[in-house]
Coordinates of C-alpha atoms and ligand atoms in Angstrom, one line a residue:
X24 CA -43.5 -78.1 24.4
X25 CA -44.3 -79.5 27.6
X26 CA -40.8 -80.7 28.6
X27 CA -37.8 -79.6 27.4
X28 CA -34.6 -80.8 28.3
X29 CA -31.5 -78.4 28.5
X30 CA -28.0 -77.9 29.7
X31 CA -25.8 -75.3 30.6
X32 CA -22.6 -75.1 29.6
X33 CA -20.3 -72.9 32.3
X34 CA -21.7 -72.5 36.0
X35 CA -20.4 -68.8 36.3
X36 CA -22.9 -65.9 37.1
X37 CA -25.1 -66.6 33.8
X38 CA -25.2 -70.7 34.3
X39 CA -26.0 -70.2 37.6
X40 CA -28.9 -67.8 37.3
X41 CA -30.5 -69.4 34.8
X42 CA -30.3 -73.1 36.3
X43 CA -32.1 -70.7 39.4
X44 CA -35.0 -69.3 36.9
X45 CA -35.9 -72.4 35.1
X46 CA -37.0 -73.5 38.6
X47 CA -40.0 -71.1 37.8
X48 CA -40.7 -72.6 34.2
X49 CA -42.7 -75.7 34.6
X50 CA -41.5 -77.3 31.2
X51 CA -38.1 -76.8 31.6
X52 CA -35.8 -79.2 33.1
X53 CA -32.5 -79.3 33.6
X54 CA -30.5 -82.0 33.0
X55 CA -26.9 -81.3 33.0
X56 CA -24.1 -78.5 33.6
X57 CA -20.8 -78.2 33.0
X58 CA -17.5 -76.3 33.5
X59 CA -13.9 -77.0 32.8
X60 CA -13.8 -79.3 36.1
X61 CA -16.4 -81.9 35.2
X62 CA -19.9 -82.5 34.7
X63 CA -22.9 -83.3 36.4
X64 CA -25.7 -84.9 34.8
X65 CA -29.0 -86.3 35.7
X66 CA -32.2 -86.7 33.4
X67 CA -34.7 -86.9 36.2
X68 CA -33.6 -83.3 36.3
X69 CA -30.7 -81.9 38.4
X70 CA -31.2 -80.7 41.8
X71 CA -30.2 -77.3 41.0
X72 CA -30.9 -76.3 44.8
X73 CA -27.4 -78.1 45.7
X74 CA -25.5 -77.2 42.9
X75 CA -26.2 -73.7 43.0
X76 CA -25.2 -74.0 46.8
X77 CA -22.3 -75.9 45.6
X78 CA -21.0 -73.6 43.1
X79 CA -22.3 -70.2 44.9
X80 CA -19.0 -68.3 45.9
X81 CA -16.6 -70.3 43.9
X82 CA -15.8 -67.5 41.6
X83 CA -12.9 -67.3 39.3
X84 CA -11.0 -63.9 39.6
X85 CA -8.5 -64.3 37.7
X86 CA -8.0 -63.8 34.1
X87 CA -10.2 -65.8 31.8
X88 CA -12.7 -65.0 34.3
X89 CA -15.5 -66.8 32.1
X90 CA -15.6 -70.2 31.1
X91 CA -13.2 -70.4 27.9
X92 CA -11.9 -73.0 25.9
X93 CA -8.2 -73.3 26.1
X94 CA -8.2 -75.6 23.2
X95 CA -11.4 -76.0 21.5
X96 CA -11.8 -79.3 24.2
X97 CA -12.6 -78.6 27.8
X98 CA -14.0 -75.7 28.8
X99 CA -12.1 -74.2 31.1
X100 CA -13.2 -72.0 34.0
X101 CA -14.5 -69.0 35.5
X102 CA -16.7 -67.7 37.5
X103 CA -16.7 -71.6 38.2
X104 CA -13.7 -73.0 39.2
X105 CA -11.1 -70.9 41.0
X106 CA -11.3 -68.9 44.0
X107 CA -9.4 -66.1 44.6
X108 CA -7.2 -67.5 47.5
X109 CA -8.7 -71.1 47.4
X110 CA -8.2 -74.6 45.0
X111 CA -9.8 -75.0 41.7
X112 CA -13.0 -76.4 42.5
X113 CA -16.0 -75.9 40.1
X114 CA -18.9 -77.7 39.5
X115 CA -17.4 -80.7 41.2
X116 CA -17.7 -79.4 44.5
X117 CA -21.3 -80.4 43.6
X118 CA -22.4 -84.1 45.2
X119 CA -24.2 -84.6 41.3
X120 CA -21.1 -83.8 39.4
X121 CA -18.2 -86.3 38.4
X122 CA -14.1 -84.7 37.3
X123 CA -14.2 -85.0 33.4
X124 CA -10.8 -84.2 31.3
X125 CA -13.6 -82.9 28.8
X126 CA -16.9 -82.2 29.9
X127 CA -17.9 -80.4 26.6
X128 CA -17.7 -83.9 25.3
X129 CA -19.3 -85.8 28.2
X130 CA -22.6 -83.5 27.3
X131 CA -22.4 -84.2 23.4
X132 CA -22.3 -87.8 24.4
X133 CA -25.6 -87.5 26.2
X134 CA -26.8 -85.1 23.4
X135 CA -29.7 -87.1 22.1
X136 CA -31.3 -86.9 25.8
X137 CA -30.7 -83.0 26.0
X138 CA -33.5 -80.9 23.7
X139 CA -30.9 -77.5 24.2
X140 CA -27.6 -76.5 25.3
X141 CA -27.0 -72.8 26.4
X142 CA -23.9 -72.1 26.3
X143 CA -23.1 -69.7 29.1
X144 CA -19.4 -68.2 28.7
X145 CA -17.9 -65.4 28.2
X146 CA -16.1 -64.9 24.9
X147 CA -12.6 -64.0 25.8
X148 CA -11.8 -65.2 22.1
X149 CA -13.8 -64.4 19.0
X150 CA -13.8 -67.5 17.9
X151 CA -14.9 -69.2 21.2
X152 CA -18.7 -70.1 21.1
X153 CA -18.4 -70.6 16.8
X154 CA -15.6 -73.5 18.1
X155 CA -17.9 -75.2 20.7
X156 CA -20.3 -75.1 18.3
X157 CA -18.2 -77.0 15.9
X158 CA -17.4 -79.7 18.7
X159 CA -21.4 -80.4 18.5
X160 CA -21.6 -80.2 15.0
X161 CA -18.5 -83.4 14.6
X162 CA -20.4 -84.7 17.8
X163 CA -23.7 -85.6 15.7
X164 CA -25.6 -83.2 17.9
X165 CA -28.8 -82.1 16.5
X166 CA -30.8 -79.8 18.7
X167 CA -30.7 -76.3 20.4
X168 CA -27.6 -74.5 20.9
X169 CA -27.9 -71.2 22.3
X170 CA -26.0 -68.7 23.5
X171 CA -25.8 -64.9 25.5
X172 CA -22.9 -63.7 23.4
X173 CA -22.0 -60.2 23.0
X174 CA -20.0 -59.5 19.8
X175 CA -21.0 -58.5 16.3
X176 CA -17.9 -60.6 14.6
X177 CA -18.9 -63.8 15.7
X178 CA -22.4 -64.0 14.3
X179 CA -20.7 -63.9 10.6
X180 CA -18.5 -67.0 11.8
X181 CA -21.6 -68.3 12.9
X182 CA -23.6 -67.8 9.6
X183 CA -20.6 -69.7 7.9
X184 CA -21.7 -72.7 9.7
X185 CA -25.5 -72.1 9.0
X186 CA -25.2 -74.7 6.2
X187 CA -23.6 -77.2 8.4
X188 CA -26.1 -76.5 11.0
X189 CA -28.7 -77.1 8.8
X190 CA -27.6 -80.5 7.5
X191 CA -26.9 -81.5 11.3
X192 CA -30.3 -80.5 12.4
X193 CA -29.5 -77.9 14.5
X194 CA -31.2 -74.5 15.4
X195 CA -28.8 -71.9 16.7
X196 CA -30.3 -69.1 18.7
X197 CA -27.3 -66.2 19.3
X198 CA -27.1 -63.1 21.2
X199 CA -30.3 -64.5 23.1
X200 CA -29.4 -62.3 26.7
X201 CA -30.4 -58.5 27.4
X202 CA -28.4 -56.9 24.8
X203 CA -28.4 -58.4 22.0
X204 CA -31.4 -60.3 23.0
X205 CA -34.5 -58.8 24.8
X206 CA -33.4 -55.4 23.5
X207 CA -32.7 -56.2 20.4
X208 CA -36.2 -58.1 20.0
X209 CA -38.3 -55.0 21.5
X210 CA -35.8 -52.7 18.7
X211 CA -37.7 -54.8 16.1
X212 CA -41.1 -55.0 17.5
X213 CA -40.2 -50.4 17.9
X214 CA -40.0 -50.4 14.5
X215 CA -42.9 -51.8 13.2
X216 CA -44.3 -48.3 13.2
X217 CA -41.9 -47.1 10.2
X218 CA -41.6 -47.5 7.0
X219 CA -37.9 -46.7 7.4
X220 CA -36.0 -46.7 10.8
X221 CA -33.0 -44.4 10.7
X222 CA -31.6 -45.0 14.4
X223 CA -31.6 -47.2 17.0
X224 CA -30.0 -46.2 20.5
X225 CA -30.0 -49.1 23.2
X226 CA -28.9 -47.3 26.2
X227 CA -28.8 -49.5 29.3
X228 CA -28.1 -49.2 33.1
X229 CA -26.7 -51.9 35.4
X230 CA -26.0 -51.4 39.2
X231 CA -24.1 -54.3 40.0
X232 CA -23.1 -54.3 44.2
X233 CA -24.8 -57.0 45.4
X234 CA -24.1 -59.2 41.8
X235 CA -20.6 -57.9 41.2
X236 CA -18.3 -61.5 42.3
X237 CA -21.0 -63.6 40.4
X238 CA -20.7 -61.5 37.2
X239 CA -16.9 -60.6 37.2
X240 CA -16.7 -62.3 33.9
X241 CA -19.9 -59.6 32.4
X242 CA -17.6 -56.7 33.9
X243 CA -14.5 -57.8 32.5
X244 CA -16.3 -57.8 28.9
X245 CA -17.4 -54.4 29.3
X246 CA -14.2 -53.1 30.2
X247 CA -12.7 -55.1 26.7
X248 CA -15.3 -52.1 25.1
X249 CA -13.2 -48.9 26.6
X250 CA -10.9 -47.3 24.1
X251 CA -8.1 -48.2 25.8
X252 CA -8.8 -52.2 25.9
X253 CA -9.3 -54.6 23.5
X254 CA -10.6 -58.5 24.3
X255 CA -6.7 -59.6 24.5
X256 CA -5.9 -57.0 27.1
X257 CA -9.1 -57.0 28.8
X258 CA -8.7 -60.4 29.3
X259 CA -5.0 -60.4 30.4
X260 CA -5.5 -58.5 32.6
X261 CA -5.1 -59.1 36.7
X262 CA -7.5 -59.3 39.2
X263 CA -5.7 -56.2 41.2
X264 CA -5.6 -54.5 37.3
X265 CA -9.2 -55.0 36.8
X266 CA -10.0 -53.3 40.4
X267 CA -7.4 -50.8 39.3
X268 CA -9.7 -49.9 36.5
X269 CA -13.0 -49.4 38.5
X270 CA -11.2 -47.2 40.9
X271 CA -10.2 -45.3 38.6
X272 CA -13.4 -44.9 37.8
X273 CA -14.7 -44.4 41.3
X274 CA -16.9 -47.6 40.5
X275 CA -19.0 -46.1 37.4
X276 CA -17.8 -46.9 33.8
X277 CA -19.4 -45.4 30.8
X278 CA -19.5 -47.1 27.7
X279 CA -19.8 -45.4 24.2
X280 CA -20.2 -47.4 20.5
X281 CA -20.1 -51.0 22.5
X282 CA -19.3 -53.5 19.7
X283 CA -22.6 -55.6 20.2
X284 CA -24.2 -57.6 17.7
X285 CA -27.5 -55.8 17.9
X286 CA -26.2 -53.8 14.8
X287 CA -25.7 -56.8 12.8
X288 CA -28.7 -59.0 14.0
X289 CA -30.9 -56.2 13.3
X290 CA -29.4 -55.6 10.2
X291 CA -29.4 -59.4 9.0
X292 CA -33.6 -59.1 10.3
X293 CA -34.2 -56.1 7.6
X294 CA -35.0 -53.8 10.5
X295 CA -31.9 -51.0 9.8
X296 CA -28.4 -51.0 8.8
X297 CA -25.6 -51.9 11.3
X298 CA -24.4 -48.9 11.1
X299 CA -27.5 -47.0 12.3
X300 CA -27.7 -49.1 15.4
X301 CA -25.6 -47.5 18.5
X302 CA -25.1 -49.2 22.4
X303 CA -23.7 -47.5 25.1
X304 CA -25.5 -47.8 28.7
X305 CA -23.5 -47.3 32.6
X306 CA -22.2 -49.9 34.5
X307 CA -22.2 -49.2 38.6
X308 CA -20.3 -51.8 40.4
X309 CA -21.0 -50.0 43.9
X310 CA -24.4 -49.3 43.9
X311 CA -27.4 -52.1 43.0
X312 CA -29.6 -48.9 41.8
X313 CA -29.4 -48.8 38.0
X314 CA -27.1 -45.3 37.3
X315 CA -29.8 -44.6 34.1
X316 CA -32.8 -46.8 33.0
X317 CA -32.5 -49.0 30.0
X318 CA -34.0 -47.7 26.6
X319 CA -34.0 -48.9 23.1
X320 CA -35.0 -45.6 21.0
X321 CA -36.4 -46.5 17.6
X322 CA -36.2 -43.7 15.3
X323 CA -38.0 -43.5 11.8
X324 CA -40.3 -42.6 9.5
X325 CA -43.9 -43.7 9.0
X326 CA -46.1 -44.2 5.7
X327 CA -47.1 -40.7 6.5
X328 CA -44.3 -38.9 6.5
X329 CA -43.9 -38.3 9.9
X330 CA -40.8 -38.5 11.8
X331 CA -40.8 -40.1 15.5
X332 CA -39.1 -41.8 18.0
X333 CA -40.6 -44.8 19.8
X334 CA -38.9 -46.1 23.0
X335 CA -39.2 -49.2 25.4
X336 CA -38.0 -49.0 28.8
X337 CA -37.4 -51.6 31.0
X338 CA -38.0 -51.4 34.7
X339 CA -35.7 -49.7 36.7
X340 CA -36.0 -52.8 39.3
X341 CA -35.5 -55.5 37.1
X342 CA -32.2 -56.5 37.4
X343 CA -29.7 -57.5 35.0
X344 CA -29.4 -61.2 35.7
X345 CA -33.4 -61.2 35.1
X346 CA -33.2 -59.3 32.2
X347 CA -30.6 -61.5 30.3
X348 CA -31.8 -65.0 31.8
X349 CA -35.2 -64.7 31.6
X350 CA -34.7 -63.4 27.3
X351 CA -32.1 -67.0 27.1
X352 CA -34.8 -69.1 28.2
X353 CA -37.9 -67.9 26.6
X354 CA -35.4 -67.4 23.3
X355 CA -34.5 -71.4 24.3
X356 CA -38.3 -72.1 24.0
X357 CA -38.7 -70.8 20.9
X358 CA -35.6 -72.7 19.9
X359 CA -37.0 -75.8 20.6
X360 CA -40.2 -75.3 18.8
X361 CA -38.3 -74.4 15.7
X362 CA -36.3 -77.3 15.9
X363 CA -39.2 -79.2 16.6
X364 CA -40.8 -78.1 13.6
X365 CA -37.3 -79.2 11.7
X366 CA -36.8 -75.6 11.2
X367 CA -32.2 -75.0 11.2
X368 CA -30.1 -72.7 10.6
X369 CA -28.7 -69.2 12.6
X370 CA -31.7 -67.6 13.7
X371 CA -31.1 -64.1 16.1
X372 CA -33.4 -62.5 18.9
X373 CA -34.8 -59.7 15.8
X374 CA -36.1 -63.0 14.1
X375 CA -37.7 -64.8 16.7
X376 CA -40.3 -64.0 19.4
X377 CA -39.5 -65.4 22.8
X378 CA -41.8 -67.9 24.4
X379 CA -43.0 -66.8 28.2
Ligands
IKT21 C1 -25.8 -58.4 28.5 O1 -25.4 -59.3 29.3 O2 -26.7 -58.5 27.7 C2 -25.0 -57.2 28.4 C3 -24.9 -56.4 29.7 C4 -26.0 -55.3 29.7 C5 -27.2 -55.9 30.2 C6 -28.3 -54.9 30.1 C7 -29.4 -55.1 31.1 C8 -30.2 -53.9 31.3 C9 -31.1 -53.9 32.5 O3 -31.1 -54.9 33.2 O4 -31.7 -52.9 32.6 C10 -23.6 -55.7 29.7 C11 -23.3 -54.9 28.5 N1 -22.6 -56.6 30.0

């Protein structure tokens, strides 16, 4: 476990951050990155000081703020490659990066050097990360994929690969951020206590000023949860829509019922049925305070017959970028280890302990 090689796919707000806190993991090195411009790769490790320079304040505000696939090839952009009132630049305003017409394949090609990919981008379509994944699987890739995604439908596409995955050699890790992820791992770890667990409740806070251009993509997937958005319209929408929205709100947006794949992954672990799991949490865009402190309440019953609630907090300092990038990596640890041990499959954050 002393070295592990990964790569990040997307170099928005989560790529970014996470090339930044594997500078404090000894055995992680990074050896390549990516966005829909090009690629830069370098397995003496990159020098993520100048290509987070490079890539800081190139954000994406337009629609498909994330990094997307437009057709199951490149990835296309976002927080990476577009600037507001500028030229598509990307990764390749980096001095390690080269222009690729299809950097997702310029990474497979190096894949037996690279121990785990992450991929780092927004799912503006369901069937997004499930479709990279497939590009690995006709690559011949067998490793780590990993990934932060959000949605409870696309761990059943994912599952209908699990065979494939298997045969290929390769351990996929999903919903490996803050929620699902860390939460959804500390849910699990609640419920030891029971014998049955009747609710779980992960309520979060994120005050986002300070990290609000790096993580327009995040706040674009939130809004997709409102009532009044889906993913399609969330994601159509324009930048001066998208502002509309948080005016509207005077900056604060409450969520209710969020469609994350906690339910499912927690379900699929034997913890609780989907349906007994509920997110909702409070997004501030103006303020870098967390509006409420994130909880996961675990609510069951023990051998005893006694009902309780058990909660875990998280810090009301810690910030969201720590809290999902920190979860990826340890979550890509572990990854590696199982796959080390020739251990395959679809394996989620319930199932799996993250390595510090
Ligand atoms: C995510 O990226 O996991 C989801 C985001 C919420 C993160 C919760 C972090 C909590 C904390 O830092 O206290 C959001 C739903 N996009």
């Amino acid at each position: 476990m002393n070295d592990i090689t990964f790569a990040v796919l997307g170099t928005g707000g989560i790529g970014r951050r996470t090339l930044e806190v594997s500078q404090h993991e000894d055995e992680l090195t990074p050896v390549a990155a990516c966005d829909r411009h090009g690629t830069a790769i370098d397995f003496d490790g990159l020098d993520v000081e100048e290509l987070l320079a490079a890539t800081e304040g190139n954000i994406d505000s337009g629609p498909g703020d994330g990094d997307v696939a437009t057709d199951g090839g490149a990835v296309a952009d976002a927080p990476s490659g577009v600037k507001q009132h500028g030229e598509s630049v990307g990764v390749v305003a980096s001095e390690q990066a080269t222009p690729s017409d299809d950097p997702i394949q310029a990474i497979i090609d190096h894949g037996d050097g690279i121990d785990a990919v992450l991929l780092a981008l927004p799912n503006y379509e369901h069937d997004f990360i499930p479709r990279v994944a497939d590009r690995f699987l006709e690559g011949g890739y067998s490793g780590v994929l990993i990934d932060v995604l959000k949605r409870s439908r696309v761990i059943e596409m994912l599952d209908e690969r699990g065979e494939d995955f298997d045969d290929a050699g390769i351990t996929f890790v999903c919903g490996a951020g803050a929620t699902p992820g860390l939460l959804t791992g500390a849910a699990t770890l609640a419920a030891q206590s029971f014998v049955e667990v009747t609710d779980v409740d992960i309520w979060w806070g994120v005050g986002l000023k300070s990290g609000y251009e790096d993580n327009r993509g995040t706040v674009r997937e939130d809004i997709a949860h409102l009532p009044e958005y889906d993913i399609e319209t969330a994601r159509d929408l324009s930048e001066a829509e998208l502002e509309a929205v948080i005016d509207d709100h005077d900056g604060v947006i409450e969520f209710e019922d969020m469609e994350h794949a906690d339910d499912v992954l927690l379900e699929r672990a034997g913890v609780c049925d989907a349906e007994d799991v509920s997110v909702g949490g409070i997004l501030d865009v103006r303020r870098d305070e967390k509006p409420t402190t994130t909880t996961v309440s675990v609510t069951g019953r023990t051998f005893d017959g006694e009902t309780a609630t058990n909660t875990f907090e998280l810090g009301d300092a810690t910030s969201m970028e720590a809290n999902v990038n920190g979860p990826a990596l340890g979550y890509l640890k572990t990854g590696v280890r199982r796959n080390r041990a020739d251990e395959y499959g679809v394996f989620g954050p319930a199932e799996l302990m993250p390595r510090f």
